[in-house]
Coordinates of C-alpha atoms in Angstrom, one line a residue:
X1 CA 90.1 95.4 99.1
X2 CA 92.0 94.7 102.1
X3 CA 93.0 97.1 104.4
X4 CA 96.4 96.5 106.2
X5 CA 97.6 98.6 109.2
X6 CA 101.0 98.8 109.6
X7 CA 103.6 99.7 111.9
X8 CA 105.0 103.5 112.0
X9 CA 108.5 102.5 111.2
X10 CA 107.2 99.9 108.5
X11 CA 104.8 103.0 106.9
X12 CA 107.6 104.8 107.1
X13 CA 109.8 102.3 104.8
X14 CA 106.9 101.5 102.5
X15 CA 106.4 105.5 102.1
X16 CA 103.0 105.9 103.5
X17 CA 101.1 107.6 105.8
X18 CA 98.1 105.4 107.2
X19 CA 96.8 102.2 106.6
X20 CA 97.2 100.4 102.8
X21 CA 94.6 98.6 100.7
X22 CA 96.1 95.5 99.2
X23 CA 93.9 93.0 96.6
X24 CA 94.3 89.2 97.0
X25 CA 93.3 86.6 94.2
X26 CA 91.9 83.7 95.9
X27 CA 91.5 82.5 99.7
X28 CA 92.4 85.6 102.2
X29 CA 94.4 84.3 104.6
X30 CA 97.7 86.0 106.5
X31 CA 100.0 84.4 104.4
X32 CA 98.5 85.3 101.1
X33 CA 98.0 89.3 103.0
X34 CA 101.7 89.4 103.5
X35 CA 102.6 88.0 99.9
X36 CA 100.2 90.9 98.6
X37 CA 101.7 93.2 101.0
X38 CA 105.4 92.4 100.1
X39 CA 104.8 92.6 96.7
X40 CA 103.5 95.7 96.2
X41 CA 105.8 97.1 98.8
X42 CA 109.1 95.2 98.4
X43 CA 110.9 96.9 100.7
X44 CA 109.1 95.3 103.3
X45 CA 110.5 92.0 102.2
X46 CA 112.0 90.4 105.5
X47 CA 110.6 93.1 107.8
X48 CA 107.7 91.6 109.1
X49 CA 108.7 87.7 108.2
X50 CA 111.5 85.5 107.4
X51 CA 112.0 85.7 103.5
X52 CA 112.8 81.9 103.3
X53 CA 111.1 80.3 106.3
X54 CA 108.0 83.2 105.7
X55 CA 108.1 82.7 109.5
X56 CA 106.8 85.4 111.6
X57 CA 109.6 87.6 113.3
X58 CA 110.0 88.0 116.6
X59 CA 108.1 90.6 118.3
X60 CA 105.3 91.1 115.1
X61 CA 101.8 90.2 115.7
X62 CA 98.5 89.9 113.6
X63 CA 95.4 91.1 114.9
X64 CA 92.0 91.3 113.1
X65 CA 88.2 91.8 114.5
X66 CA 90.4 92.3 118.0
X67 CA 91.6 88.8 118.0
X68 CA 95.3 87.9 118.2
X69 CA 95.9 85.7 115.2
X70 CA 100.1 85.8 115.7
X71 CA 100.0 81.9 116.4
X72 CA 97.1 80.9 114.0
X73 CA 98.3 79.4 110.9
X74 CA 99.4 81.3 107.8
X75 CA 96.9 79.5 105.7
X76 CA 93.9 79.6 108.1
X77 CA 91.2 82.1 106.1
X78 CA 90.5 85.7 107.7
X79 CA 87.4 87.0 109.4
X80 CA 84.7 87.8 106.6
X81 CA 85.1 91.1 108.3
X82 CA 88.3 91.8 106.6
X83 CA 87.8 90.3 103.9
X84 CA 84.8 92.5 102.8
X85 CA 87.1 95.6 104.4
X86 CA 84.9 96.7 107.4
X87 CA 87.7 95.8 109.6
X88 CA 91.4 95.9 108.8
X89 CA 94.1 93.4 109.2
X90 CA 96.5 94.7 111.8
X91 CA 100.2 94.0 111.9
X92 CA 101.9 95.1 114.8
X93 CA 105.1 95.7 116.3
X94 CA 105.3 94.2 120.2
X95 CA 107.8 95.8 122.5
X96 CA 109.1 93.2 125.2
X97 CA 109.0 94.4 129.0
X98 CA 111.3 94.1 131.4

């Protein structure tokens, strides 16, 4: 199992209260997380990527094993660390300063 960590407003949509366990077929990367992810939660379709471009939205970024992995491709494989569930894939919500 994958753990996922969500935003508070995105738990909120989804209906939960802490972090989600989400099981992948195949290669774990962040693009086969957030397929898993939408599809068990579908109302998270379009919240935390584009639904036709699956490009990231603006102001959402991946972290796992404390690395930023927002620019990394969607198709590059996650830390083994994740994988096996001792650390969680972490999706968060960026505020812009000013």
């Amino acid at each position: 199992m994958i753990r996922v960590v969500i935003p508070h407003h995105l738990r909120t949509l989804a209906q939960v209260n802490s972090e989600v366990e989400i099981s992948i077929d195949g290669l774990a990367t962040q693009g086969a997380v957030l397929d898993a992810l939408e599809s068990k939660y579908p109302m998270l379709r379009g919240t935390i990527r584009d639904q036709v471009t699956k490009q990231r939205r603006p102001f959402i970024r991946f972290f796992a094993c404390g690395e930023d992995l927002s620019l990394e491709s969607p198709d590059v494989p996650l830390p083994n660390a994740v994988v096996i569930g001792a650390e969680p894939f972490r999706i968060v919500g960026a505020m812009a300063g000013g």
